[in-house]
Coordinates of C-alpha atoms and ligand atoms in Angstrom, one line a residue:
M260 CA 1.1 19.2 6.2
D261 CA 4.1 17.9 8.1
K262 CA 6.1 15.2 6.4
L263 CA 4.5 11.8 7.0
E264 CA 6.5 9.1 8.6
I265 CA 6.3 5.6 7.3
I266 CA 5.6 3.0 10.1
V267 CA 8.0 0.0 10.1
A268 CA 6.7 -3.5 11.0
P269 CA 6.2 -5.1 13.4
D270 CA 3.7 -2.5 14.6
P271 CA 0.1 -3.1 15.8
R272 CA -1.0 -0.1 13.7
L273 CA -0.3 -2.1 10.5
K274 CA -2.6 -4.9 11.6
R275 CA -5.9 -3.0 11.9
R276 CA -8.7 -2.7 9.4
A277 CA -9.0 0.8 7.9
E278 CA -12.4 2.7 7.7
A279 CA -14.1 3.8 4.6
V280 CA -13.8 7.5 3.6
E281 CA -17.2 9.2 3.5
R282 CA -16.2 11.8 1.0
V283 CA -13.0 12.9 -0.6
D284 CA -12.6 16.4 0.7
R285 CA -9.7 18.8 1.1
D286 CA -8.3 16.9 4.1
I287 CA -8.3 13.6 2.2
R288 CA -6.7 15.2 -0.8
R289 CA -4.0 16.6 1.5
L290 CA -3.5 13.2 2.9
M291 CA -3.2 11.7 -0.6
D292 CA -0.6 14.3 -1.6
G293 CA 1.4 13.8 1.6
M294 CA 1.4 10.1 1.0
L295 CA 2.6 10.5 -2.5
E296 CA 5.4 12.7 -1.3
A297 CA 6.4 10.2 1.4
M298 CA 6.2 7.4 -1.1
H299 CA 8.4 9.1 -3.7
R300 CA 10.9 10.2 -1.0
A301 CA 11.3 6.5 -0.1
N302 CA 11.5 5.4 -3.7
G303 CA 8.3 3.3 -3.3
I304 CA 5.6 2.5 -5.9
G305 CA 2.7 2.3 -3.5
L306 CA 1.6 3.4 -0.1
A307 CA -1.5 2.9 2.1
A308 CA -2.8 5.3 4.7
P309 CA -2.3 2.8 7.6
Q310 CA 1.4 2.9 6.8
V311 CA 1.4 6.6 7.9
G312 CA -0.8 5.9 10.9
V313 CA -4.1 7.0 9.4
L314 CA -6.7 4.2 9.5
K315 CA -8.6 5.3 6.4
R316 CA -9.2 3.5 3.2
V317 CA -6.8 5.5 1.1
I318 CA -4.0 4.3 -1.2
V319 CA -1.6 6.0 -3.6
V320 CA 0.3 4.2 -6.4
D321 CA 2.8 5.2 -9.1
V322 CA 4.4 2.4 -11.0
S323 CA 6.0 4.7 -13.7
Q324 CA 9.6 4.0 -14.5
P325 CA 12.2 6.7 -13.6
E326 CA 12.6 7.8 -17.2
E327 CA 8.8 8.1 -17.7
P328 CA 6.5 11.0 -16.6
P329 CA 5.0 10.4 -13.2
A330 CA 1.6 8.6 -13.2
P331 CA 0.3 9.0 -9.7
L332 CA -3.0 7.4 -8.8
R333 CA -5.0 8.5 -5.7
M334 CA -7.7 6.1 -4.6
A335 CA -10.2 6.2 -1.7
N336 CA -12.3 3.1 -0.8
P337 CA -10.6 1.0 -3.5
E338 CA -12.5 -2.2 -4.2
I339 CA -11.6 -5.1 -6.5
I340 CA -14.7 -5.8 -8.5
W341 CA -13.1 -8.4 -10.8
A342 CA -10.0 -10.6 -10.7
S343 CA -8.5 -12.8 -13.4
N344 CA -8.3 -16.5 -12.9
D345 CA -4.7 -16.2 -14.2
L346 CA -2.3 -15.9 -11.4
A347 CA 1.1 -14.3 -11.4
A348 CA 3.9 -14.9 -8.9
G349 CA 6.4 -12.1 -8.2
D350 CA 8.7 -10.8 -5.5
E351 CA 7.2 -8.1 -3.4
G352 CA 8.7 -5.6 -1.0
C353 CA 7.0 -3.0 1.2
L354 CA 8.1 0.4 2.6
S355 CA 7.0 -0.9 6.0
L356 CA 9.3 -3.9 5.7
P357 CA 12.5 -2.2 4.4
E358 CA 14.8 -4.4 2.4
Q359 CA 12.7 -7.5 2.8
F360 CA 11.2 -9.4 -0.1
G361 CA 9.1 -12.5 -0.7
E362 CA 7.3 -14.1 -3.5
V363 CA 3.5 -13.6 -3.5
V364 CA 1.0 -15.1 -5.9
R365 CA -2.0 -12.9 -6.9
P366 CA -4.4 -12.5 -9.8
Q367 CA -2.5 -11.2 -12.8
A368 CA -5.3 -8.7 -13.8
I369 CA -8.0 -6.8 -11.8
H370 CA -10.7 -4.2 -12.2
V371 CA -10.8 -1.8 -9.3
R372 CA -13.5 0.7 -8.4
F373 CA -12.5 3.7 -6.2
R374 CA -13.2 7.4 -5.5
D375 CA -10.6 9.7 -7.1
E376 CA -9.2 12.9 -5.7
N377 CA -12.3 14.8 -6.9
D378 CA -14.6 12.3 -5.2
A379 CA -15.7 10.9 -8.5
I380 CA -16.3 7.1 -8.8
Q381 CA -13.8 5.6 -11.2
E382 CA -13.1 2.1 -12.5
L383 CA -9.7 1.0 -13.7
A384 CA -8.5 -2.1 -15.5
A385 CA -5.0 -3.0 -14.3
E386 CA -2.6 -5.9 -15.0
G387 CA 1.0 -6.8 -14.3
L388 CA 2.9 -4.6 -11.8
L389 CA 0.1 -2.1 -11.5
A390 CA -2.4 -4.9 -10.6
K391 CA 0.0 -6.4 -8.1
C392 CA 0.7 -3.0 -6.5
I393 CA -3.0 -2.1 -6.1
Q394 CA -3.7 -5.5 -4.5
H395 CA -0.8 -5.1 -2.1
E396 CA -2.0 -1.7 -1.0
I397 CA -5.6 -2.9 -0.6
D398 CA -4.3 -5.7 1.6
H399 CA -2.8 -2.9 3.9
L400 CA -6.4 -1.6 4.4
E401 CA -7.3 -5.0 5.8
G402 CA -4.3 -5.1 8.1
V403 CA -2.6 -7.6 5.8
L404 CA 1.1 -7.4 4.9
F405 CA 2.8 -9.2 2.1
V406 CA 4.6 -11.5 4.6
D407 CA 1.1 -12.7 5.7
H408 CA 1.0 -14.5 2.3
L409 CA 4.3 -16.3 3.0
S410 CA 4.8 -19.5 5.0
S411 CA 5.0 -18.8 8.8
L412 CA 8.6 -19.8 8.7
K413 CA 9.5 -17.1 6.1
R414 CA 7.3 -14.6 7.8
N415 CA 8.9 -15.1 11.2
I416 CA 12.4 -14.9 9.8
I417 CA 11.6 -11.5 8.2
L418 CA 9.8 -10.1 11.3
R419 CA 12.6 -11.2 13.6
K420 CA 15.1 -9.4 11.4
L421 CA 13.0 -6.2 11.5
T422 CA 12.5 -6.5 15.3
K423 CA 16.3 -6.8 15.7
Q424 CA 16.9 -3.7 13.5
K425 CA 14.4 -1.7 15.5
K426 CA 16.2 -2.6 18.7
L427 CA 19.5 -1.6 17.2
L428 CA 18.0 1.8 16.1
A429 CA 16.5 2.3 19.6
T430 CA 19.8 1.7 21.4
G431 CA 21.7 3.8 18.8
Ligands
LIG758 NI1 3.3 -2.4 1.6

């Protein structure tokens, strides 16, 4: 597979709802591996298929620290089946909004059901950074970016910055 390019906001492809995967076959496994490669290349901890222009419900996550062994998770059709009442606020960034950050409040712990790379249905209990990251990536499958959780004032400041950067890149 060619190297996957990560789409930078604002871009209409990041605002669409992704479609469920019928079956995790070889093509979906290749997509998952390509996404992990693109994510690690960009030093990210999560990536959703719409960010590489594929409108499928596929995400990859790896929140392991640099000194730890890699712990990649490949998920198709991820679905939050339980969320804690406890909320956690934390700064979030996104490979599609480079160098932009904002505080987002989300449930501190979740249970997620998904199809793994072997098409087996799995359930995972996650909390802290992993829970936050999975929720952020599932948002992407609904066309939701972390800036959509911020006030419109903050969102517009970030999107204007990114638009300006894109123009600068386009003109060289
Ligand atoms: Ni993101």
